[in-house]
Coordinates of C-alpha atoms in Angstrom, one line a residue:
Chain A
X21 CA -0.2 -0.2 -0.2
X22 CA 2.6 2.6 1.0
X23 CA 4.8 1.9 -2.2
X24 CA 1.4 2.5 -4.1
X25 CA 0.5 5.6 -2.5
X26 CA 4.3 7.0 -3.1
X27 CA 4.4 6.1 -6.6
X28 CA 1.0 7.9 -7.0
X29 CA 2.2 10.6 -4.9
X30 CA 5.5 10.7 -7.2
X31 CA 3.1 11.1 -10.7
X32 CA 1.5 14.3 -8.9
X33 CA 4.4 15.6 -8.0
X34 CA 5.3 14.9 -11.4
X35 CA 2.2 16.8 -13.0
X36 CA 2.6 19.6 -10.4
X37 CA 6.0 20.3 -12.1
X38 CA 4.5 19.9 -15.6
X39 CA 2.1 22.1 -14.8
X40 CA 4.1 24.8 -13.4
X41 CA 6.1 24.7 -16.4
X42 CA 3.5 25.7 -18.4
X43 CA 3.5 22.3 -20.4
X44 CA 0.1 20.9 -18.8
X45 CA -3.2 22.8 -20.4
X46 CA -6.2 23.0 -18.2
X47 CA -8.8 20.3 -19.0
X48 CA -8.7 15.9 -19.1
X49 CA -4.8 15.1 -20.4
X50 CA -4.8 11.7 -21.7
X51 CA -1.6 9.4 -22.4
X52 CA -1.0 8.9 -26.1
X53 CA 1.0 6.2 -27.4
X54 CA 3.5 7.1 -29.7
X55 CA 2.8 6.4 -33.5
X56 CA 4.9 2.9 -34.2
X57 CA 8.2 3.1 -36.1
X58 CA 8.3 1.5 -39.5
X59 CA 12.2 0.5 -40.1
X60 CA 13.1 1.7 -43.3
X61 CA 16.8 1.5 -43.2
X62 CA 18.0 2.5 -47.4
X63 CA 21.6 2.9 -46.9
X64 CA 21.4 -1.1 -45.7
X65 CA 18.9 -2.2 -48.5
X66 CA 21.6 -0.7 -50.7
X67 CA 24.2 -2.1 -48.9
X68 CA 22.4 -5.9 -49.0
X69 CA 21.8 -5.9 -52.6
X70 CA 25.0 -4.7 -53.4
X71 CA 26.5 -7.8 -51.9
X72 CA 24.1 -10.0 -53.3
X73 CA 23.3 -9.1 -56.8
X74 CA 24.5 -11.5 -59.5
X75 CA 26.7 -10.4 -62.2
X76 CA 26.0 -12.8 -64.8
X77 CA 25.3 -11.6 -67.6
X78 CA 21.0 -11.2 -69.0
X79 CA 21.1 -14.5 -70.7
X80 CA 21.3 -16.4 -67.2
X81 CA 18.7 -15.0 -65.5
X82 CA 15.9 -13.4 -68.2
X83 CA 14.6 -10.7 -65.7
X84 CA 13.2 -8.2 -67.8
X85 CA 11.2 -4.5 -66.4
X86 CA 8.7 -3.5 -68.7
X87 CA 5.5 -1.3 -68.9
X88 CA 2.2 -2.6 -70.1
X89 CA 2.0 -3.1 -73.9
X90 CA -0.4 -0.8 -76.1
X91 CA -3.9 -2.2 -75.5
X92 CA -4.8 -4.8 -78.3
X93 CA -8.2 -3.6 -80.2
X94 CA -9.4 -7.3 -79.8
X95 CA -8.8 -6.8 -75.8
X96 CA -10.3 -3.2 -75.7
X97 CA -13.5 -4.6 -77.3
X98 CA -13.8 -7.3 -75.3
X99 CA -13.6 -4.6 -71.9
X100 CA -16.1 -2.5 -73.8
X101 CA -18.2 -5.6 -73.6
X102 CA -17.5 -6.5 -70.3
X103 CA -18.4 -3.1 -69.3
X104 CA -21.3 -3.4 -71.3
X105 CA -22.7 -6.6 -69.8
X106 CA -21.9 -5.9 -66.3
X107 CA -24.1 -2.5 -66.8
X108 CA -26.8 -4.4 -67.9
X109 CA -26.3 -7.3 -65.1
X110 CA -26.7 -4.7 -62.3
X111 CA -29.6 -2.8 -64.2
X112 CA -31.8 -5.8 -64.7
X113 CA -31.1 -7.9 -61.1
X114 CA -31.7 -5.1 -58.6
X115 CA -30.8 -7.7 -56.1
X116 CA -27.4 -7.8 -56.9
X117 CA -25.2 -4.9 -54.9
X118 CA -25.4 -1.5 -56.7
X119 CA -22.4 -0.1 -57.2
X120 CA -20.7 2.5 -59.7
X121 CA -18.4 1.2 -62.4
X122 CA -15.2 2.4 -61.1
X123 CA -15.7 0.9 -57.5
X124 CA -17.1 -2.6 -59.1
X125 CA -15.1 -5.9 -57.9
X126 CA -15.8 -7.8 -60.7
X127 CA -14.8 -4.8 -63.7
X128 CA -12.2 -4.1 -61.3
X129 CA -10.8 -7.7 -61.4
X130 CA -11.1 -8.1 -65.0
X131 CA -9.2 -4.6 -65.9
X132 CA -6.6 -5.9 -63.4
X133 CA -6.2 -9.3 -65.2
X134 CA -6.1 -7.4 -68.3
X135 CA -3.1 -5.2 -67.0
X136 CA -0.8 -8.5 -66.0
X137 CA -1.7 -9.7 -69.6
X138 CA -0.3 -6.6 -71.5
X139 CA 2.8 -6.8 -69.2
X140 CA 3.5 -10.1 -69.7
X141 CA 2.9 -9.4 -73.7
X142 CA 5.2 -6.3 -73.4
X143 CA 7.7 -8.8 -71.8
X144 CA 7.3 -11.1 -75.2
X145 CA 7.5 -8.7 -77.5
X146 CA 10.5 -7.4 -75.8
X147 CA 12.4 -11.0 -74.6
X148 CA 11.8 -12.9 -77.7
X149 CA 13.8 -10.7 -80.4
X150 CA 16.8 -10.3 -78.1
X151 CA 16.8 -14.2 -77.3
X152 CA 16.7 -14.5 -81.2
X153 CA 19.7 -12.4 -81.8
X154 CA 21.8 -14.1 -79.5
X155 CA 20.6 -17.2 -81.8
X156 CA 18.7 -19.0 -79.2
X157 CA 15.6 -21.1 -80.1
X158 CA 12.4 -19.9 -78.7
X159 CA 9.7 -22.0 -80.2
X160 CA 9.4 -25.9 -79.7
X161 CA 9.4 -27.8 -82.5
X162 CA 6.1 -29.8 -83.0
X163 CA 8.0 -33.1 -82.8
X164 CA 9.4 -32.5 -79.7
X165 CA 8.0 -34.2 -76.7
X166 CA 8.8 -33.6 -73.0
X167 CA 7.0 -33.5 -70.0
X168 CA 4.5 -30.8 -69.2
X169 CA 3.7 -28.7 -66.3
X170 CA 0.0 -29.8 -66.5
X171 CA -0.6 -33.5 -67.5
X172 CA -2.8 -34.6 -70.4
X173 CA -5.3 -35.8 -68.0
X174 CA -5.9 -32.3 -66.5
X175 CA -5.7 -30.6 -70.2
X176 CA -8.2 -33.0 -71.1
X177 CA -10.7 -32.1 -68.3
X178 CA -9.7 -28.2 -69.1
X179 CA -11.3 -28.9 -72.5
X180 CA -14.3 -31.0 -71.7
X181 CA -14.9 -27.9 -69.6
X182 CA -14.3 -25.5 -72.4
X183 CA -16.3 -27.3 -74.6
X184 CA -19.7 -27.8 -71.9
X185 CA -19.5 -24.0 -71.4
X186 CA -19.1 -23.3 -74.9
X187 CA -22.6 -25.3 -75.6
X188 CA -24.0 -24.1 -72.5
X189 CA -23.5 -20.6 -73.8
X190 CA -24.6 -21.5 -77.5
X191 CA -27.7 -22.8 -76.0
X192 CA -28.7 -19.8 -74.2
X193 CA -27.8 -17.9 -77.4
X194 CA -30.5 -19.7 -79.1
X195 CA -32.7 -19.6 -76.5
X196 CA -32.6 -15.9 -76.1
X197 CA -32.8 -15.0 -80.0
X198 CA -36.0 -17.3 -79.8
X199 CA -37.8 -15.7 -77.0
X200 CA -36.9 -12.4 -78.8
X201 CA -38.5 -13.7 -82.2
X202 CA -41.4 -15.2 -80.1
X203 CA -41.6 -11.4 -78.7
X204 CA -41.3 -9.6 -82.2
X205 CA -43.9 -11.9 -83.8
X206 CA -46.7 -11.1 -80.6
X207 CA -45.5 -7.5 -81.3
X208 CA -46.3 -7.3 -84.8
X209 CA -49.7 -9.4 -84.5
X210 CA -50.9 -6.8 -82.1
X211 CA -49.7 -4.3 -84.0
X212 CA -51.3 -5.6 -87.3
X213 CA -54.6 -6.0 -85.5
X214 CA -54.4 -2.6 -84.1
X215 CA -54.1 -1.5 -87.7
X216 CA -57.1 -3.4 -88.7
X217 CA -59.6 -1.7 -86.1
X218 CA -58.2 1.4 -86.5
X219 CA -59.2 1.1 -90.5
X220 CA -62.7 -0.6 -89.9
X221 CA -63.2 2.2 -87.3
X222 CA -62.7 5.0 -89.9
X223 CA -64.2 3.0 -92.6
X224 CA -67.5 3.1 -90.4
X225 CA -67.0 6.8 -89.6
X226 CA -67.1 7.3 -93.1
X227 CA -69.9 5.5 -93.8
X228 CA -72.0 7.1 -91.2
X229 CA -71.4 10.5 -92.9
X230 CA -72.1 9.4 -96.0
X231 CA -75.5 7.9 -95.0
X232 CA -76.1 10.8 -93.1
X233 CA -75.3 13.0 -95.9
X234 CA -73.0 14.8 -94.8
X235 CA -70.3 14.1 -97.4
X236 CA -70.6 12.4 -100.9
X237 CA -67.5 11.1 -101.4
X238 CA -67.2 7.2 -101.7
X239 CA -63.9 7.2 -102.8
X240 CA -63.1 5.8 -99.7
X241 CA -64.9 2.4 -100.8
X242 CA -62.2 2.2 -103.5
X243 CA -59.8 1.7 -101.2
X244 CA -57.0 4.2 -100.2
X245 CA -54.2 2.5 -101.0
X246 CA -54.2 2.3 -104.7
X247 CA -52.4 5.3 -106.5
X248 CA -54.3 7.5 -108.8
X249 CA -52.8 6.2 -112.0
X250 CA -53.8 2.6 -110.9
X251 CA -57.4 3.9 -109.9
X252 CA -57.3 5.6 -114.0
X253 CA -56.4 2.1 -115.5
X254 CA -59.2 0.5 -113.0
X255 CA -61.7 2.7 -114.4
X256 CA -60.6 2.1 -118.5
X257 CA -60.6 -1.3 -117.7
X258 CA -64.2 -1.8 -115.9
X259 CA -65.5 0.3 -119.3
X260 CA -63.8 -2.1 -121.6
X261 CA -64.2 -5.5 -120.2
X262 CA -67.4 -4.6 -117.8
X263 CA -68.0 -4.3 -113.8
X264 CA -70.7 -5.7 -111.9
X265 CA -74.3 -6.4 -113.5
X266 CA -75.1 -10.0 -115.6
X267 CA -72.3 -12.0 -116.9
X268 CA -74.3 -14.7 -118.3
X269 CA -74.8 -14.3 -122.3
X270 CA -72.9 -10.8 -122.5
X271 CA -70.1 -12.4 -124.4
X272 CA -73.1 -13.9 -127.1
X273 CA -73.6 -11.9 -130.5
X274 CA -76.7 -10.5 -130.7
X275 CA -78.5 -9.1 -133.8
X276 CA -77.2 -5.7 -133.8
X277 CA -73.5 -6.9 -133.3
X278 CA -74.0 -9.7 -136.2
X279 CA -74.7 -6.6 -138.5
X280 CA -72.3 -4.4 -137.3
X281 CA -69.8 -4.4 -140.4
X282 CA -68.0 -0.8 -138.9
X283 CA -64.9 -2.7 -138.3
X284 CA -64.7 -5.0 -141.7
X285 CA -62.3 -3.5 -144.2
X286 CA -62.0 -4.7 -147.9
X287 CA -59.1 -6.8 -148.6
X288 CA -56.4 -5.2 -150.8
X289 CA -55.7 -5.7 -154.2
X290 CA -52.7 -7.5 -155.0
X291 CA -50.0 -5.8 -156.4
X292 CA -48.6 -7.3 -159.5
X293 CA -44.6 -6.6 -158.7
X294 CA -44.9 -8.2 -155.3
X295 CA -45.6 -11.8 -155.9
X296 CA -47.1 -13.2 -152.2
X297 CA -44.2 -13.1 -149.4
X298 CA -41.5 -13.6 -152.2
X299 CA -40.1 -17.3 -153.2
X300 CA -38.6 -18.8 -149.9
X301 CA -35.8 -21.0 -150.5
X302 CA -37.4 -23.6 -148.7
X303 CA -39.4 -26.4 -150.8
X304 CA -42.4 -27.9 -149.6
X305 CA -42.8 -30.9 -147.3
X306 CA -43.5 -33.6 -149.7
X307 CA -40.5 -32.6 -152.5
X308 CA -38.5 -32.6 -149.2
X309 CA -39.1 -35.9 -148.2
X310 CA -39.0 -37.3 -152.0
X311 CA -35.4 -35.4 -151.6
X312 CA -34.1 -37.1 -148.5
X313 CA -35.4 -40.7 -150.1
X314 CA -33.3 -39.8 -153.4
X315 CA -30.0 -38.4 -150.7
X316 CA -30.4 -41.5 -149.1
X317 CA -30.4 -44.1 -152.5
Chain B
X17 CA 48.0 -11.6 -106.9
X18 CA 46.0 -11.5 -103.4
X19 CA 43.2 -14.4 -104.7
X20 CA 45.3 -17.4 -105.1
X21 CA 46.7 -16.9 -101.8
X22 CA 43.4 -16.3 -100.1
X23 CA 42.2 -19.8 -101.7
X24 CA 45.1 -22.0 -100.6
X25 CA 44.5 -21.2 -97.1
X26 CA 40.9 -21.7 -97.3
X27 CA 41.7 -25.2 -98.9
X28 CA 44.5 -26.3 -96.0
X29 CA 41.5 -25.2 -93.6
X30 CA 39.3 -27.8 -94.7
X31 CA 41.1 -30.4 -95.4
X32 CA 42.1 -29.9 -91.6
X33 CA 38.4 -30.1 -90.9
X34 CA 37.9 -32.9 -92.3
X35 CA 40.1 -34.8 -90.4
X36 CA 38.7 -36.4 -87.4
X37 CA 40.4 -36.5 -84.4
X38 CA 41.2 -39.7 -83.4
X39 CA 40.4 -40.9 -80.2
X40 CA 42.9 -41.3 -77.3
X41 CA 44.1 -45.0 -77.7
X42 CA 44.0 -46.3 -74.0
X43 CA 41.7 -44.1 -71.6
X44 CA 41.9 -44.5 -68.0
X45 CA 39.3 -45.0 -65.7
X46 CA 40.7 -42.7 -63.2
X47 CA 40.4 -39.6 -65.2
X48 CA 38.0 -36.9 -64.2
X49 CA 35.2 -36.9 -66.2
X50 CA 34.5 -33.3 -68.6
X51 CA 33.5 -30.6 -66.6
X52 CA 30.2 -28.9 -68.4
X53 CA 31.1 -25.5 -68.5
X54 CA 27.8 -24.0 -69.3
X55 CA 25.7 -24.4 -66.4
X56 CA 27.4 -21.2 -64.6
X57 CA 24.2 -20.2 -63.2
X58 CA 24.1 -22.5 -59.9
X59 CA 20.9 -21.6 -58.1
X60 CA 19.4 -24.4 -56.0
X61 CA 16.2 -23.5 -53.9
X62 CA 15.3 -25.5 -51.3
X63 CA 10.8 -25.7 -51.3
X64 CA 9.2 -26.9 -48.1
X65 CA 6.8 -25.7 -45.6
X66 CA 6.4 -26.0 -41.4
X67 CA 3.6 -28.1 -40.4
X68 CA -0.1 -27.0 -40.5
X69 CA -0.5 -25.6 -44.3
X70 CA -3.9 -26.1 -45.5
X71 CA -4.4 -28.5 -48.4
X72 CA -4.6 -25.3 -51.0
X73 CA -1.5 -24.1 -50.0
X74 CA 0.0 -27.6 -50.2
X75 CA -0.9 -27.4 -53.7
X76 CA 0.6 -24.3 -54.8
X77 CA 4.0 -25.6 -53.3
X78 CA 3.9 -28.9 -55.2
X79 CA 2.9 -26.5 -58.4
X80 CA 6.2 -24.2 -57.7
X81 CA 8.2 -27.1 -57.5
X82 CA 6.7 -28.5 -60.7
X83 CA 7.9 -25.3 -62.2
X84 CA 11.0 -25.0 -60.6
X85 CA 13.2 -27.7 -62.2
X86 CA 16.3 -26.5 -60.2
X87 CA 14.5 -26.8 -56.2
X88 CA 15.1 -29.1 -54.1
X89 CA 12.5 -30.7 -52.0
X90 CA 12.6 -31.4 -48.0
X91 CA 10.0 -33.0 -45.5
X92 CA 7.6 -30.8 -43.3
X93 CA 9.5 -29.0 -40.8
X94 CA 8.4 -28.9 -37.3
X95 CA 6.6 -25.8 -36.0
X96 CA 8.6 -25.6 -32.8
X97 CA 11.8 -25.1 -34.0
X98 CA 13.6 -22.1 -34.5
X99 CA 14.0 -20.8 -37.8
X100 CA 17.5 -20.4 -37.6
X101 CA 17.5 -24.1 -38.5
X102 CA 16.5 -23.8 -42.1
X103 CA 20.5 -22.5 -42.7
X104 CA 21.4 -25.6 -41.8
X105 CA 19.1 -28.1 -43.4
X106 CA 20.2 -25.9 -46.8
X107 CA 23.7 -26.2 -46.2
X108 CA 23.0 -30.1 -45.7
X109 CA 21.2 -29.5 -49.1
X110 CA 23.6 -28.0 -50.8
X111 CA 21.1 -25.3 -51.4
X112 CA 21.5 -21.2 -51.4
X113 CA 18.1 -20.1 -51.7
X114 CA 14.7 -21.3 -49.6
X115 CA 11.3 -20.9 -50.6
X116 CA 9.5 -21.9 -46.9
X117 CA 5.5 -21.8 -46.4
X118 CA 4.5 -21.7 -43.0
X119 CA 0.7 -21.8 -42.1
X120 CA -0.7 -19.9 -39.3
X121 CA -4.1 -20.5 -37.6
X122 CA -4.7 -23.2 -40.4
X123 CA -5.7 -20.4 -42.9
X124 CA -2.9 -18.1 -42.8
X125 CA -0.3 -18.8 -45.4
X126 CA 3.5 -17.0 -44.8
X127 CA 6.2 -17.2 -47.6
X128 CA 9.6 -16.6 -46.7
X129 CA 12.2 -16.3 -49.6
X130 CA 15.7 -16.1 -48.1
X131 CA 19.8 -16.2 -49.7
X132 CA 20.8 -18.9 -47.7
X133 CA 24.4 -18.3 -45.9
X134 CA 23.9 -14.6 -45.4
X135 CA 20.7 -12.8 -45.9
X136 CA 18.6 -11.4 -47.4
X137 CA 15.7 -12.7 -46.4
X138 CA 11.6 -11.5 -46.7
X139 CA 8.6 -13.0 -45.0
X140 CA 5.5 -12.4 -46.9
X141 CA 1.8 -12.7 -46.2
X142 CA 0.5 -15.2 -49.6
X143 CA -3.0 -14.3 -50.4
X144 CA -5.7 -14.8 -53.2
X145 CA -4.1 -18.4 -54.3
X146 CA -5.4 -19.9 -57.0
X147 CA -3.4 -23.0 -57.7
X148 CA -2.3 -24.9 -61.2
X149 CA -5.1 -27.6 -61.4
X150 CA -7.9 -24.8 -61.3
X151 CA -10.3 -25.6 -64.5
X152 CA -10.3 -21.9 -66.0
X153 CA -6.5 -21.6 -66.4
X154 CA -6.3 -23.5 -69.8
X155 CA -2.3 -22.8 -71.1
X156 CA -0.2 -25.6 -70.3
X157 CA 4.2 -25.1 -70.4
X158 CA 6.8 -27.2 -70.6
X159 CA 8.1 -28.8 -67.2
X160 CA 11.4 -27.0 -66.5
X161 CA 11.2 -24.8 -69.4
X162 CA 13.1 -21.2 -68.4
X163 CA 10.5 -18.6 -68.0
X164 CA 10.7 -15.1 -68.7
X165 CA 10.4 -12.7 -65.5
X166 CA 8.3 -9.8 -65.9
X167 CA 9.1 -6.9 -63.5
X168 CA 6.7 -3.9 -63.4
X169 CA 8.5 -0.1 -63.7
X170 CA 7.8 0.8 -60.1
X171 CA 10.5 -2.5 -59.0
X172 CA 12.9 -0.2 -59.8
X173 CA 11.8 3.1 -57.7
X174 CA 12.5 2.3 -54.5
X175 CA 15.2 0.2 -52.7
X176 CA 12.9 -2.2 -51.1
X177 CA 11.5 -3.0 -54.1
X178 CA 14.6 -3.5 -55.9
X179 CA 16.0 -5.8 -53.5
X180 CA 13.1 -7.8 -53.8
X181 CA 13.3 -8.1 -57.6
X182 CA 16.6 -9.3 -57.0
X183 CA 16.0 -12.1 -54.6
X184 CA 12.8 -12.9 -56.7
X185 CA 14.6 -13.0 -59.8
X186 CA 17.4 -15.3 -58.2
X187 CA 14.7 -17.5 -56.7
X188 CA 12.3 -18.1 -59.8
X189 CA 14.2 -17.7 -62.6
X190 CA 15.7 -21.0 -64.1
X191 CA 19.6 -21.5 -64.7
X192 CA 20.4 -21.9 -68.2
X193 CA 21.7 -25.1 -69.2
X194 CA 20.1 -26.7 -66.0
X195 CA 20.2 -30.2 -66.8
X196 CA 16.7 -30.5 -65.7
X197 CA 15.7 -27.4 -67.4
X198 CA 14.5 -27.0 -71.2
X199 CA 15.7 -25.3 -74.1
X200 CA 12.4 -23.4 -75.2
X201 CA 11.2 -20.6 -73.9
X202 CA 7.0 -21.3 -73.5
X203 CA 6.2 -18.9 -70.5
X204 CA 6.1 -15.8 -68.6
X205 CA 6.1 -15.2 -65.2
X206 CA 4.4 -11.6 -64.6
X207 CA 5.6 -9.1 -60.8
X208 CA 3.0 -6.6 -60.9
X209 CA 3.2 -4.1 -57.9
X210 CA -0.8 -3.3 -56.9
X211 CA -1.7 -2.2 -54.0
X212 CA 1.5 -2.5 -52.1
X213 CA 1.7 -6.2 -53.0
X214 CA 3.5 -8.0 -55.3
X215 CA 1.0 -10.1 -57.8
X216 CA 2.4 -13.1 -59.1
X217 CA 0.7 -14.5 -62.7
X218 CA 1.8 -17.2 -65.2
X219 CA 1.2 -16.7 -68.8
X220 CA 2.3 -19.2 -71.5
X221 CA 3.6 -17.8 -74.6
X222 CA 1.2 -19.3 -77.5
X223 CA 2.5 -17.1 -80.4
X224 CA 5.4 -14.5 -80.9
X225 CA 3.0 -11.7 -81.6
X226 CA 2.2 -12.1 -77.8
X227 CA -0.9 -14.7 -77.7
X228 CA -0.8 -16.1 -73.7
X229 CA -2.9 -17.9 -72.0
X230 CA -3.0 -18.1 -68.2
X231 CA -1.1 -21.5 -66.8
X232 CA -1.4 -20.7 -63.2
X233 CA -1.1 -20.5 -60.1
X234 CA -2.0 -17.3 -58.9
X235 CA -1.1 -15.4 -55.7
X236 CA -0.2 -12.3 -54.1
X237 CA 2.5 -11.5 -51.8
X238 CA 2.0 -9.1 -49.3
X239 CA 5.8 -8.2 -48.1
X240 CA 5.8 -7.8 -44.0
X241 CA 9.3 -7.3 -43.5
X242 CA 12.6 -7.7 -45.4
X243 CA 16.0 -8.9 -42.7
X244 CA 18.8 -8.8 -43.2
X245 CA 20.3 -12.2 -42.3
X246 CA 18.8 -15.4 -43.5
X247 CA 15.7 -16.0 -41.0
X248 CA 16.7 -13.9 -38.9
X249 CA 18.7 -10.5 -38.7
X250 CA 17.8 -7.2 -38.2
X251 CA 15.1 -5.3 -40.0
X252 CA 16.2 -3.4 -42.7
X253 CA 12.2 -2.8 -44.1
X254 CA 9.0 -2.8 -42.5
X255 CA 5.8 -2.6 -44.4
X256 CA 3.8 0.2 -43.0
X257 CA 0.6 -0.9 -44.3
X258 CA 0.5 -4.3 -43.5
X259 CA -2.2 -5.6 -41.3
X260 CA -2.1 -9.1 -40.2
X261 CA -4.7 -11.5 -41.1
X262 CA -6.2 -12.1 -37.8
X263 CA -6.3 -8.2 -37.0
X264 CA -8.5 -7.6 -40.3
X265 CA -10.6 -10.5 -39.4
X266 CA -10.7 -8.9 -36.0
X267 CA -11.7 -5.5 -37.2
X268 CA -14.4 -7.2 -39.6
X269 CA -16.0 -8.9 -36.3
X270 CA -16.0 -5.3 -34.7
X271 CA -17.9 -4.0 -37.3
X272 CA -20.5 -6.5 -37.3
X273 CA -20.7 -6.5 -33.7
X274 CA -21.7 -2.3 -34.0
X275 CA -23.8 -3.2 -36.7
X276 CA -25.9 -5.7 -34.9
X277 CA -25.9 -3.2 -31.7
X278 CA -27.4 -0.6 -33.9
X279 CA -30.0 -2.6 -35.2
X280 CA -31.2 -3.6 -32.0
X281 CA -31.2 -0.2 -30.6
X282 CA -33.0 0.9 -33.7
X283 CA -35.7 -1.8 -33.0
X284 CA -35.9 -1.0 -29.1
X285 CA -36.5 2.7 -30.2
X286 CA -38.8 1.7 -32.7
X287 CA -40.7 -0.2 -30.3
X288 CA -41.3 2.6 -27.6
X289 CA -41.6 5.5 -30.3
X290 CA -45.0 4.1 -31.6
X291 CA -46.5 1.7 -28.8
X292 CA -50.4 1.6 -28.3
X293 CA -53.1 1.6 -31.2
X294 CA -53.1 4.5 -33.6
X295 CA -54.6 3.0 -36.0
X296 CA -58.0 1.8 -34.1
X297 CA -59.8 5.4 -34.3
X298 CA -62.4 4.8 -36.8
X299 CA -65.5 4.8 -35.1
X300 CA -67.7 2.3 -37.1
X301 CA -65.0 -0.5 -36.9
X302 CA -67.6 -1.9 -33.9
X303 CA -69.8 -2.7 -36.5
X304 CA -68.2 -5.9 -38.2
X305 CA -67.4 -7.4 -34.8
X306 CA -69.4 -10.3 -33.7
X307 CA -71.9 -12.1 -35.7
X308 CA -74.2 -9.8 -38.0
X309 CA -77.5 -11.8 -37.4
X310 CA -77.2 -11.1 -33.1
X311 CA -75.6 -7.3 -34.2
X312 CA -79.0 -6.6 -36.4
X313 CA -80.9 -7.6 -33.4
X314 CA -79.4 -5.8 -31.3
X315 CA -79.6 -2.9 -33.2
X316 CA -83.3 -3.2 -33.7
X317 CA -84.1 -3.2 -29.7
X318 CA -82.1 -0.2 -29.7
X319 CA -84.4 1.4 -32.1
X320 CA -87.6 0.2 -30.4
X321 CA -86.0 1.9 -27.3
X322 CA -85.2 5.3 -29.7
X323 CA -88.5 6.2 -30.9
X324 CA -88.7 7.6 -27.4
X325 CA -85.8 10.0 -27.8
X326 CA -85.0 9.9 -31.7
X327 CA -83.2 13.1 -32.3
X328 CA -80.1 11.5 -30.4
X329 CA -79.5 8.2 -32.3
X330 CA -81.1 9.3 -35.8
X331 CA -77.6 8.0 -37.3
X332 CA -77.9 4.8 -35.9
X333 CA -81.1 4.2 -37.0
X334 CA -79.7 4.9 -40.6
X335 CA -77.1 2.4 -40.5
X336 CA -79.9 -0.1 -39.0
X337 CA -81.7 0.3 -42.0
X338 CA -78.9 -0.1 -44.6
X339 CA -78.0 -3.1 -43.0
X340 CA -81.4 -4.7 -43.6
X341 CA -81.3 -3.5 -46.8
X342 CA -78.0 -5.8 -47.6

């Protein structure tokens, strides 16, 4: 007890001293832990690096420092498609967490992976010409067989998985297409129905008008789709061949039609100089047969 | 004048080449075999783990072993042992580099990379592990072919990153003319610095114009500390952004706890704020209570009573009629 008391009194004395010096301000004072110091011994790092850095030529290590390769157009297109798809996904499924594209983890994942991909591409573009200049072979010939990192069995599995994925994608696409087609067909059907109804209504309206004597125009009965030229043509034909009325017997000759000789033209007198159509070089049939018989003999 | 001279010299050279060198008539068995001087970069990496790493981490280690023909295996180390024992193990196995995996709490994986006899060494937290057996990684490469090592430009900017780059190059680079290696270049490792971590990817080179397919594995190295010695010594650098996974999980738990408390409080508040039945204010609700027939009779009875004082209950009377009509 006595020792703790003495400690307490000690700290009190310290505080009093501090207050007298003006280091303490009135109010509650809290003890603050000093912020943790992180070691960063730059000199030591440099020295250590110099100690163990290998002095071998580049070909022994194959290390490269490179930026990302320029974005290939197909990769850019893929990125865009991915972005669009993701946007649609978020729009159509409100259960998914709604985040803006800059903070979207899925989209960011894709972007990050393309970044790594591009860096690797840049490395390939830089290193392979360098290796070729040294006269080293880079491509494995087709007849060079060696153990691979992944077994054939595993690769087969990957292939099967890819195929399955592709098939599923195709199927879903086809179903989507069919659905769209059906939707479109339905829409067209409805549209046609509405159009017909509208036409019918307009027709009935006009009929009503005519019946009440508000208009005498019967043009709507001809159909509005025909052009002026077509209507004119129809009229002429109707006049020529008849329209409506009784058809039976209308084409039989009558007394008047038989007596009508207005269209009769007297045959022309033959011109003496012109003899028929002019002698044709081809003989008549009988003569041709006879000639053929002679020729065979 | 010069031409004939030249030709003559050429002729003598071809003659020399044409003659095969005769083998020595007698060879002694004591003679040392001719040395291979092509294999210069003699890196040997001890790849092993301590006890208590998860299956996924073990697969990652196996994958790395597959890709590194210059590795040497070692059985699992007891956790109780001091890490400086590793130096002796490396010496016994004739290795000058070491990759050691260390599991903690059956979920966290740490990786030590070390240059063995005299440092430096680095400790990393390994995050986001995908092994090579993952089906979505479609590439494949020769077992033991030499990888190109591609580093981000930020690796040259800071001294601790340059040191790590050198360490990674010496460990992951396959030495030229290593007996187990293949003479072709069919894959690239990329080390990218992002978010203060080192992201590792392995791509297969499909064609020379930069078509790639990922082989795997994938992992992210979060550097924790760099030491001057191998598996020990003074710390040269500490990562100020590093938060240990246990602490990170604790933070998440704490925030979740606060969320729960908040919800409970809100519920309590809501229950006190709108207690009582504020909605039972419609005056005619009692009409629909009970049996309708009884109710009608009751109303009828009331009607008879009302005749004496009709003014007061006019409203009710009307109701009775309406009900009857229905």
